[in-house]
mmCIF file of C-alpha atoms in Angstrom:
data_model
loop_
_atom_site.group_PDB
_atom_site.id
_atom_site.type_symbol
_atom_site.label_atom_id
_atom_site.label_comp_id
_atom_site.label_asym_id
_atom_site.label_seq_id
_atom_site.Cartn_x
_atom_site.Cartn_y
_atom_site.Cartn_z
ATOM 1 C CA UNK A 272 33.908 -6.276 -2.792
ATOM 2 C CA UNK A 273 30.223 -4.427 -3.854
ATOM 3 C CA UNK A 274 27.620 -5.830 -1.707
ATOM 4 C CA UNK A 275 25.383 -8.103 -3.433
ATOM 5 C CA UNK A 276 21.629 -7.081 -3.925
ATOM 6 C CA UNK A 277 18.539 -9.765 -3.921
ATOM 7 C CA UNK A 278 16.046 -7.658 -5.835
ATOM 8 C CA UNK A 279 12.172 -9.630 -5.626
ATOM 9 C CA UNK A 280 10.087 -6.130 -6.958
ATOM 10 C CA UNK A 281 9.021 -6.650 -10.407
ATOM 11 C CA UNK A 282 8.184 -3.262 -11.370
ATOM 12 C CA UNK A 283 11.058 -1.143 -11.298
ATOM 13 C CA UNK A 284 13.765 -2.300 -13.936
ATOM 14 C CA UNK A 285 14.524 1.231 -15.322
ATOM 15 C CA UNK A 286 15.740 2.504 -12.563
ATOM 16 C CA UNK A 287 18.063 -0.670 -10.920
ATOM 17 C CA UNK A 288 21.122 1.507 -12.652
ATOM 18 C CA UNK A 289 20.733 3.507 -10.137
ATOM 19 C CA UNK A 290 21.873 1.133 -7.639
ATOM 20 C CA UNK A 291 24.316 -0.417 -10.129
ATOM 21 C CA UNK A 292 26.277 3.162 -10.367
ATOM 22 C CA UNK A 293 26.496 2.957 -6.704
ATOM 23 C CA UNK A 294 28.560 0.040 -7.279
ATOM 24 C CA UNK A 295 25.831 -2.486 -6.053
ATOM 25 C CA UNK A 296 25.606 -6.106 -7.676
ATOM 26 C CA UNK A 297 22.437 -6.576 -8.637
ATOM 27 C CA UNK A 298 20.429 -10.261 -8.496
ATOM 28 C CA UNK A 299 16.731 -10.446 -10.292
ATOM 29 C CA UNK A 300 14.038 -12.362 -9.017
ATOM 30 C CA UNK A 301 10.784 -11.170 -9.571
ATOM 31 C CA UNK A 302 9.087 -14.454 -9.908
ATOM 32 C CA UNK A 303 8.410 -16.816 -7.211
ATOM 33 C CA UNK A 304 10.143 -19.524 -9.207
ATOM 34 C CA UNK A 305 13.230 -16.950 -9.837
ATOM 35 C CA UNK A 306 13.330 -15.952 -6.070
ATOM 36 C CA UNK A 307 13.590 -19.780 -4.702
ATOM 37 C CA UNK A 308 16.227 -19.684 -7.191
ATOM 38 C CA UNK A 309 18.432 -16.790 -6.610
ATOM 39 C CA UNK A 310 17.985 -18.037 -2.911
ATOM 40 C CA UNK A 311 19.292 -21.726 -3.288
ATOM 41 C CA UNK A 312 21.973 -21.239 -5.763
ATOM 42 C CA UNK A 313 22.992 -17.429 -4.338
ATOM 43 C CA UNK A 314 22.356 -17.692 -0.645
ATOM 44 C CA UNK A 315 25.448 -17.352 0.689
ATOM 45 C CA UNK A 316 26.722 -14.558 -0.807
ATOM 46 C CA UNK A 317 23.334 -12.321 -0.963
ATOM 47 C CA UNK A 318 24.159 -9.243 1.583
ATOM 48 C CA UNK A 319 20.773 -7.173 1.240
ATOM 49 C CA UNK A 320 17.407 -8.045 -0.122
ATOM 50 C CA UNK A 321 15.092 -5.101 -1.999
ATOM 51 C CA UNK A 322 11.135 -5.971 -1.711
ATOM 52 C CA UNK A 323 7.926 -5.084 -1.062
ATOM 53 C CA UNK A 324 5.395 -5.050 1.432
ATOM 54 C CA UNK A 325 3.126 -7.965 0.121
ATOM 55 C CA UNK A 326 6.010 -9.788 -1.208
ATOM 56 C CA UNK A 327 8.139 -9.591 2.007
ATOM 57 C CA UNK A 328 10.784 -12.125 2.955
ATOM 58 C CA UNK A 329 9.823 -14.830 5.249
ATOM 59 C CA UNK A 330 11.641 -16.384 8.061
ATOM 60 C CA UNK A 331 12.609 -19.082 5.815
ATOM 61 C CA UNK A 332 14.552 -17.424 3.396
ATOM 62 C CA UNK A 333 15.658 -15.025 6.070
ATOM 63 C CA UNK A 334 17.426 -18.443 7.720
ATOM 64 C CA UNK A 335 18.770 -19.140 4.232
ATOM 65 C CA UNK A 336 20.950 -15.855 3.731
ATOM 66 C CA UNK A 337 23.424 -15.998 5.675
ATOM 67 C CA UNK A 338 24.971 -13.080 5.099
ATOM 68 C CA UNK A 339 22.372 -11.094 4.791
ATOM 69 C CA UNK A 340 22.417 -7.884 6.715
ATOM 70 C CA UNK A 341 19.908 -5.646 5.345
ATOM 71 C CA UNK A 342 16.326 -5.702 4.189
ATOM 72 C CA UNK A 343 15.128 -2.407 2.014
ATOM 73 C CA UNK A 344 11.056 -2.317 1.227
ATOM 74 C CA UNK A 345 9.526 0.271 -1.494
ATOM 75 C CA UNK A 346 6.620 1.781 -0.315
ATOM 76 C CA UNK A 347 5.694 1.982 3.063
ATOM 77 C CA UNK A 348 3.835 -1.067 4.175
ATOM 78 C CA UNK A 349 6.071 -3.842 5.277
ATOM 79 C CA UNK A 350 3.678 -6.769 6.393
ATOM 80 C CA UNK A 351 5.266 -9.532 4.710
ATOM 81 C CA UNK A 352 8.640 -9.257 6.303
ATOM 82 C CA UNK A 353 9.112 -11.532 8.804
ATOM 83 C CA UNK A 354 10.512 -8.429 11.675
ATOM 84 C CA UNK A 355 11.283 -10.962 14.336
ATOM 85 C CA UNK A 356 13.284 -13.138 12.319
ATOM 86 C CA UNK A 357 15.364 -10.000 10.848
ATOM 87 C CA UNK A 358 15.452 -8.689 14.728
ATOM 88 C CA UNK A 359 16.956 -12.104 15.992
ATOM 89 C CA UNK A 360 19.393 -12.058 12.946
ATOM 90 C CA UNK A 361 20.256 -8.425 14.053
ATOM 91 C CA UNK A 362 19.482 -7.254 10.497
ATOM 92 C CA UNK A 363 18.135 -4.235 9.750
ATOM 93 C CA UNK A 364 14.473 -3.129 7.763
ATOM 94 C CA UNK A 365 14.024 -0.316 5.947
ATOM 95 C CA UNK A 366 11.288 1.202 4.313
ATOM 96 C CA UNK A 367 9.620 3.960 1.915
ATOM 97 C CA UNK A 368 7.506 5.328 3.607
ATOM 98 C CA UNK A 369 5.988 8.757 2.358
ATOM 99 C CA UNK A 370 8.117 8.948 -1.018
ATOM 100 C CA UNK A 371 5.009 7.678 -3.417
ATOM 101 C CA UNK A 372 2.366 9.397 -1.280
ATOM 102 C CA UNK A 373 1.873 11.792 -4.133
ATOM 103 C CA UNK A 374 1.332 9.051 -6.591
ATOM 104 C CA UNK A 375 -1.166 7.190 -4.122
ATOM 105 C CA UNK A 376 -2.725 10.016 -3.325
ATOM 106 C CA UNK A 377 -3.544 11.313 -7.144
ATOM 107 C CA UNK A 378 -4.742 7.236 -7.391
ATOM 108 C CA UNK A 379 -7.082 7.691 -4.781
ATOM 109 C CA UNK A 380 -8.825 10.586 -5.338
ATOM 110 C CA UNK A 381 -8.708 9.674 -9.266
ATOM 111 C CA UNK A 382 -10.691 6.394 -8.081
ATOM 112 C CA UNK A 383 -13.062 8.278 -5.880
ATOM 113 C CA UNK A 384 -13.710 10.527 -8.595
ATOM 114 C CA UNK A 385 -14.550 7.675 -11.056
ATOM 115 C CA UNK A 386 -16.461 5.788 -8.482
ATOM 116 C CA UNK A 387 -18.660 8.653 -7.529
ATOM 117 C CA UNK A 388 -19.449 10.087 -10.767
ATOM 118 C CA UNK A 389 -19.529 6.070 -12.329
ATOM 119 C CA UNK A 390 -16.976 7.113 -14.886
ATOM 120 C CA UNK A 391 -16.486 3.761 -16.257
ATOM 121 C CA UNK A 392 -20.034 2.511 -16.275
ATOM 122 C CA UNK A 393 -20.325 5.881 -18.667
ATOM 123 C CA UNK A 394 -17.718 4.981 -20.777
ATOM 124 C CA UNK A 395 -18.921 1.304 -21.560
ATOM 125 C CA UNK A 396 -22.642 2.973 -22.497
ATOM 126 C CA UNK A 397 -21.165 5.333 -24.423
ATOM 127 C CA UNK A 398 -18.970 2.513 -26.641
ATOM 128 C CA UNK A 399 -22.136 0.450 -26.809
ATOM 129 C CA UNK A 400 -23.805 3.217 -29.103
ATOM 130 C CA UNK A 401 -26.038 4.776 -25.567
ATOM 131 C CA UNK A 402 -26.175 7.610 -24.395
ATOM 132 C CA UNK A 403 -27.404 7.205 -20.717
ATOM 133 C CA UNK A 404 -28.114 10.508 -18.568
ATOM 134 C CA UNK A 405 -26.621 9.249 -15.340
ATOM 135 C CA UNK A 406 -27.480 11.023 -12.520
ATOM 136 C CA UNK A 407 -24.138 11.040 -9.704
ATOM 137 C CA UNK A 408 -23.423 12.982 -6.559
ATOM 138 C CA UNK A 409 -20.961 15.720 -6.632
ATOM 139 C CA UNK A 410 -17.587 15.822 -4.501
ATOM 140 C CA UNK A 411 -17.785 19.919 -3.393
ATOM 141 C CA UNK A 412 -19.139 20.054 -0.318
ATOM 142 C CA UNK A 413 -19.005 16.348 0.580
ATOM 143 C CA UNK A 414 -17.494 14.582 3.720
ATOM 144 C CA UNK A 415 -14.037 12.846 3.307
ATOM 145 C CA UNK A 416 -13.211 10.472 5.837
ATOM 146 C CA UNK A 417 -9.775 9.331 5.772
ATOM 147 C CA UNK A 418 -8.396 6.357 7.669
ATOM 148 C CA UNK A 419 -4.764 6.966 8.659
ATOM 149 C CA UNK A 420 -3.430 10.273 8.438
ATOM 150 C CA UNK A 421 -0.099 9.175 7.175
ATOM 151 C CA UNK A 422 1.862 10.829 4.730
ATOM 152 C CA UNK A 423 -0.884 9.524 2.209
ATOM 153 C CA UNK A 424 -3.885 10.234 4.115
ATOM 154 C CA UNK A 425 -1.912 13.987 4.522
ATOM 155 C CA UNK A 426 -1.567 14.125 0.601
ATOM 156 C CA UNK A 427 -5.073 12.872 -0.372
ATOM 157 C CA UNK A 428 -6.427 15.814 3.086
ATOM 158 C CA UNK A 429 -4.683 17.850 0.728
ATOM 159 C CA UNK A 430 -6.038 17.248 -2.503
ATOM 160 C CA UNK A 431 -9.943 16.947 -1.401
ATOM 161 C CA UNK A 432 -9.439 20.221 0.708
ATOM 162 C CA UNK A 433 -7.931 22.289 -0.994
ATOM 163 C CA UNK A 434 -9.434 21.108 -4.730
ATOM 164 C CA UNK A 435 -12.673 19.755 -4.208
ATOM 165 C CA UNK A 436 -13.545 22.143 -1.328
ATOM 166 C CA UNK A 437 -14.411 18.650 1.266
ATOM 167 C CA UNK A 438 -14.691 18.196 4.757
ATOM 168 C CA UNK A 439 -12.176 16.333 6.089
ATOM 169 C CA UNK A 440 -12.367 14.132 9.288
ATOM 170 C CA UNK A 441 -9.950 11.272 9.964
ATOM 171 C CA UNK A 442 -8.938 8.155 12.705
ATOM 172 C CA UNK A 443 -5.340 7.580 13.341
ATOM 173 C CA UNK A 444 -4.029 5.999 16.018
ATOM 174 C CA UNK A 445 -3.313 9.171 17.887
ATOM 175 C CA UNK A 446 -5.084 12.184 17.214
ATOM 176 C CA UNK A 447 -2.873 15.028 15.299
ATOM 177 C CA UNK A 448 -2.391 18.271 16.871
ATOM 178 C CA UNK A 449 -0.769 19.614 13.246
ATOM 179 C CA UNK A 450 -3.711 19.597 11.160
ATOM 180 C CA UNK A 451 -7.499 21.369 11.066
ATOM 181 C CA UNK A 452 -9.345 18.043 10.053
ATOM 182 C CA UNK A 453 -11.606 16.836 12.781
ATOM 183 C CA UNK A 454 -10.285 13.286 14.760
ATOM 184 C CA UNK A 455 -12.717 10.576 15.111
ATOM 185 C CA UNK A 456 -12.086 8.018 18.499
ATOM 186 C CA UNK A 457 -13.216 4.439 16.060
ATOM 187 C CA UNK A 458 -13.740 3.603 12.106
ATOM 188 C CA UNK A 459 -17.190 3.600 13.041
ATOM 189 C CA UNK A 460 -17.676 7.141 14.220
ATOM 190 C CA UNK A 461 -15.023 8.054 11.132
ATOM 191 C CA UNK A 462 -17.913 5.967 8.590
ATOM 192 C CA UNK A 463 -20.845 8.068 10.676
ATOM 193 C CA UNK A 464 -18.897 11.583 10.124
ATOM 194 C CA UNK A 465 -18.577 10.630 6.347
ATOM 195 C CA UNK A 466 -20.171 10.515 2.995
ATOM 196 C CA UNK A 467 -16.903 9.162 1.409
ATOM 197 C CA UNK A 468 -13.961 6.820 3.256
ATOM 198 C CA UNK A 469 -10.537 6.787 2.396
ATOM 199 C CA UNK A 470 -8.394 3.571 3.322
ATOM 200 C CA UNK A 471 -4.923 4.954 3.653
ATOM 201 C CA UNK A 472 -3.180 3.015 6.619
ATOM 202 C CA UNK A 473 -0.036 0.601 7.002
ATOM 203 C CA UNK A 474 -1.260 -3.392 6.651
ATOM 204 C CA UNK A 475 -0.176 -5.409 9.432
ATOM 205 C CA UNK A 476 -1.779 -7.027 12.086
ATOM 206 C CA UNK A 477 -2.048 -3.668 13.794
ATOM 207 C CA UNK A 478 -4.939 -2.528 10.710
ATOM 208 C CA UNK A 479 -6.554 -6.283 10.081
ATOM 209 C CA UNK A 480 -10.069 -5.861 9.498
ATOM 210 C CA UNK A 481 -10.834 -2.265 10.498
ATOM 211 C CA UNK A 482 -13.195 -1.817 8.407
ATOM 212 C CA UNK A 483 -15.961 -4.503 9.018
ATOM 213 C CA UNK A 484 -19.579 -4.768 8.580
ATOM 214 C CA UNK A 485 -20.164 -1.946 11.938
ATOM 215 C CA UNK A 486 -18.279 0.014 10.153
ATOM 216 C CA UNK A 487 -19.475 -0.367 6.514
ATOM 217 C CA UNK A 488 -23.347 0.225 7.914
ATOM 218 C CA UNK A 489 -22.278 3.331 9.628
ATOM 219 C CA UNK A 490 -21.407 4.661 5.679
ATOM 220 C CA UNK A 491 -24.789 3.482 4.648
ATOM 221 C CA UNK A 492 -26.354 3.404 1.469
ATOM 222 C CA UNK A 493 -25.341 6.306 0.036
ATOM 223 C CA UNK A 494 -21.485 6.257 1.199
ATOM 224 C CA UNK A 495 -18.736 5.426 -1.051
ATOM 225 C CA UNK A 496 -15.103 3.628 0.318
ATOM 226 C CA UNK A 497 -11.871 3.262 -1.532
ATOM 227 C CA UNK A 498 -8.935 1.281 -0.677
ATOM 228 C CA UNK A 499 -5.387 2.056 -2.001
ATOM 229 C CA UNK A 500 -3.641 0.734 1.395
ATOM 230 C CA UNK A 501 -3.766 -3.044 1.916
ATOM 231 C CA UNK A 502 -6.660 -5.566 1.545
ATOM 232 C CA UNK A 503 -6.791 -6.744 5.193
ATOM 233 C CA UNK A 504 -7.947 -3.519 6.591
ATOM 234 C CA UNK A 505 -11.123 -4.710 5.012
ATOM 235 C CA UNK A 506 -13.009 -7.459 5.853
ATOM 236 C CA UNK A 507 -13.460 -8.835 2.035
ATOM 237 C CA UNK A 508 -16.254 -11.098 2.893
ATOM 238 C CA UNK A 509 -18.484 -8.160 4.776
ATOM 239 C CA UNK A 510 -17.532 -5.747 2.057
ATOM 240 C CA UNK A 511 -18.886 -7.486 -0.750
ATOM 241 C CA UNK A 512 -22.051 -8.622 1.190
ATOM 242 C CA UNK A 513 -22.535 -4.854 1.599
ATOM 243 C CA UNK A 514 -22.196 -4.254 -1.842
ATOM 244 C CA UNK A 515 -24.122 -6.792 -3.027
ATOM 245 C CA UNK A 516 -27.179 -6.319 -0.777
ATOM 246 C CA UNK A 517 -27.036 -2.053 -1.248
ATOM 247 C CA UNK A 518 -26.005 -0.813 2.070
ATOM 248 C CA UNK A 519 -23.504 0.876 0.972
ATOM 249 C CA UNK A 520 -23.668 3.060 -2.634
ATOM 250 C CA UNK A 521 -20.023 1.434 -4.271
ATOM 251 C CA UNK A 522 -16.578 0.337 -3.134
ATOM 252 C CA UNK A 523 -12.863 1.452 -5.471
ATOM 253 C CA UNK A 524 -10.506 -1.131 -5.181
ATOM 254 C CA UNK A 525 -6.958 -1.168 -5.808
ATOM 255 C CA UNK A 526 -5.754 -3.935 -3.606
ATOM 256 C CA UNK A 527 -6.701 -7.438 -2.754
ATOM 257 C CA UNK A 528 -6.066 -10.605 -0.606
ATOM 258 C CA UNK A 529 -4.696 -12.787 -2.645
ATOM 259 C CA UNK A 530 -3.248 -11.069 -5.587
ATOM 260 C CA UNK A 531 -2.650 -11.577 -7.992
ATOM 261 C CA UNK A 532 -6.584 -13.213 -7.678
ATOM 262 C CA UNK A 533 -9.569 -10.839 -7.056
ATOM 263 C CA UNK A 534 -12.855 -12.460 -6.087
ATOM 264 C CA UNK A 535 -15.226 -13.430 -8.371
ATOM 265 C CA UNK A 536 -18.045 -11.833 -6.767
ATOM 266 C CA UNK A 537 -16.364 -8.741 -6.675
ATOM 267 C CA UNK A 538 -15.579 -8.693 -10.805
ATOM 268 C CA UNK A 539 -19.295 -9.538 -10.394
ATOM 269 C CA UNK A 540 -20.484 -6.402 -9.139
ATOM 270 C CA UNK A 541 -21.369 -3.195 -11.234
ATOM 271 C CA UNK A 542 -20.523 -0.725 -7.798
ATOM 272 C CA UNK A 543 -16.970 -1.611 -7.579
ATOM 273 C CA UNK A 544 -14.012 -0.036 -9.546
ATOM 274 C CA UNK A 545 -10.977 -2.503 -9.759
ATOM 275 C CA UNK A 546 -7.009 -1.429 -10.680
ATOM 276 C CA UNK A 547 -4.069 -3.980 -10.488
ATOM 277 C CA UNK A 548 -1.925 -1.991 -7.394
ATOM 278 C CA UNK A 549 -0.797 0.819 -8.990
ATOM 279 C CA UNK A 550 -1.711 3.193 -7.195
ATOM 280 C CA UNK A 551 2.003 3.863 -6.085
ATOM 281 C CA UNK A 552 3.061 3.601 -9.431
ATOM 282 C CA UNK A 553 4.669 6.473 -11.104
ATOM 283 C CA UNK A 554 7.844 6.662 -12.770
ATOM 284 C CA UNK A 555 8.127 10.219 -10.715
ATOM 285 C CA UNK A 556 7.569 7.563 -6.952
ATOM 286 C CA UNK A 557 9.858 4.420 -8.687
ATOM 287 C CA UNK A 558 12.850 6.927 -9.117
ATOM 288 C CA UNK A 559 12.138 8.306 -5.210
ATOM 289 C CA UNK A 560 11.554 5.204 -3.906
ATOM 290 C CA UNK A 561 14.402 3.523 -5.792
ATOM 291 C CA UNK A 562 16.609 6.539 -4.837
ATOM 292 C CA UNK A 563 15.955 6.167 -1.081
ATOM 293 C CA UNK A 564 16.429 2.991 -1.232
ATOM 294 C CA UNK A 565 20.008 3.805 -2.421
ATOM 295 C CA UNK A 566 20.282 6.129 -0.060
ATOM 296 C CA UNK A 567 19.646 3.725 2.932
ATOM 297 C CA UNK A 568 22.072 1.160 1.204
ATOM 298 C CA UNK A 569 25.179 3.469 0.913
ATOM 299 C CA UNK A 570 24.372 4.577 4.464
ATOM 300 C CA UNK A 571 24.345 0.946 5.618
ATOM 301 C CA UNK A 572 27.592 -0.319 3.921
ATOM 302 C CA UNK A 573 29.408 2.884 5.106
ATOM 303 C CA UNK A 574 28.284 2.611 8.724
ATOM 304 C CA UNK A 575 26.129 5.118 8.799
ATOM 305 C CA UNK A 576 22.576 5.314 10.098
ATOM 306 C CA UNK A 577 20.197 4.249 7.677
ATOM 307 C CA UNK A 578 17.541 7.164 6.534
ATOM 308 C CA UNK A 579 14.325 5.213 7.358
ATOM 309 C CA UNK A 580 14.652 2.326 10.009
ATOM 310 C CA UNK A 581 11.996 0.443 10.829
ATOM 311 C CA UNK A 582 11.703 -0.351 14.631
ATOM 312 C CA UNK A 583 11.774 -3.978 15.228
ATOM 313 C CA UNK A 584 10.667 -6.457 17.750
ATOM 314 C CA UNK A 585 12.837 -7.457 20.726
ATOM 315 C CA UNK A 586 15.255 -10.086 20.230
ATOM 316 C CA UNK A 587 13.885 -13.449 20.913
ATOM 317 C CA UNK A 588 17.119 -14.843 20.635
ATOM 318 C CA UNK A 589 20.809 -13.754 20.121
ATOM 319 C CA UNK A 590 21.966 -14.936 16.602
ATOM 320 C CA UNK A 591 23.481 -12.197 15.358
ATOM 321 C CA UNK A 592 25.941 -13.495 12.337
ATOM 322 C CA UNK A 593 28.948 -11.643 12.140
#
């Protein structure tokens, strides 16, 4: 019998035949209304659930699959899935991590580039019959700070190197002995070294709040920072009280706290750039990321190690269904 798939990621229809010609049965619930659904009426036969990091699966619905054995996330981040309720289950996690970096990366740097040079401020003036001689700071020569040095923060490194001729200095939680950028100890010494910052780490609890108002002074007013990792790196409330009082030059956001809701005071404010989370979205990362995902099912179902484990927490319990 084909294992049964509960698939809650809205975004990547074109590519679920994929999975299908692997011989996997397929349930859709992209909607929170659909996903209570599929869970109540399809519980008991669901064996592996495909999400993402913000939509996760919580210990709730965890406890109301019982057969499920396997959780698969696109993208990287994970911060949503319950890890010690899959851990006491003895299921396993799975993630993307690194397959869309491309796509994030080109996001990024794309926002940066619009931010800095106030692309769309430009564009509306230019609509509205002006013609405005805006005066912007170039990227050559500039200061990149990145924070995390992932597989993202190594593709966007990449791109402001090696194209726009930028410094590069970074804060990880360990320092890198691989690469030529220079390591900064704390977000604040990374925001001091830097005339641009680059949010590129995991969500979590590990990265909540990061980047707070220390940090956000130590850009100043003539720094720049763009997020295309996960909202609560940044404190929301200190960010927009920095942008809205001018100590720091603009901010490029394409994730938020309670999306699909973005503040007021941030649609508000004429030095912040706003996309809808797509900076992973490519049809070039869906295939990958859809692919892997694939991948780390077949490996699963044929006992074989899965590709891209995640490590969970210790067992708090031992209710391993079988």
């Amino acid at each position: 019998m084909p294992a049964t798939v509960l698939v809650l990621v809205e975004t990547i229809n074109d590519y679920l035949p994929i999975l299908e010609r692997q011989g996997f049965h397929l349930i859709l619930a992209p909607t929170p209304a659909e996903r209570a659904q599929a869970i109540v009426t399809h519980g008991s036969r669901i064996d592996a659930v495909l999400t993402r990091g913000p939509l996760g699966l919580n210990a709730d619905e965890i406890a109301a699959l019982p057969a499920l054995k396997i959780i698969t996330v696109i993208g990287a981040g994970y911060e949503q899935v319950d890890l010690q309720a899959a851990s006491d289950r003895g299921i396993t996690v799975t993630n993307g991590a690194g397959v869309n970096a491309s796509s994030v990366a080109d996001h990024a740097m794309a926002m940066l580039l619009a931010l800095v040079r106030d692309i769309a401020r430009c564009d509306a003036a230019v609509r509205r019959g002006e013609w405005p001689k805006i005066m912007r700071p170039s990227l050559a020569g500039k200061r990149l700070g990145i924070l995390g040095l992932g597989a993202v923060g190594m593709a966007i490194a990449k791109r402001a190197a090696l194209g726009f001729d930028m410094q590069i200095c970074y804060h990880s939680r360990q320092m890198r002995s691989d690469v030529p950028y220079a390591f900064c100890s704390t977000p604040t010494e990374l925001a001091r070294a830097a005339d641009f910052l680059i949010v590129a780490t995991p969500g979590g609890l590990g990265t909540q709040h990061l980047v707070t108002r220390t940090v956000l002074d130590a850009l100043g007013p003539n720094g720049f920072i763009v997020n295309i990792a996960r909202a609560s790196v940044i404190a929301t409330a200190d960010l927009i009280s920095a942008l809205e009082q001018r100590r720091i030059a603009g901010a490029a956001l394409d994730v938020f706290d309670h999306e699909p809701h973005v503040a007021d005071a941030l649609k508000a404010l004429s030095n912040v750039l706003l996309t809808p989370h797509v900076a992973g979205l490519s049809p070039e990362a869906t295939q990958g990321t859809v692919e892997l995902v694939g991948k780390n099912l077949m490996a699963f179902f044929s006992g074989e190690p899965v590709l891209t484990p995640i490590t969970l927490p210790p067992r708090l319990n031992d209710q391993r269904v079988h």
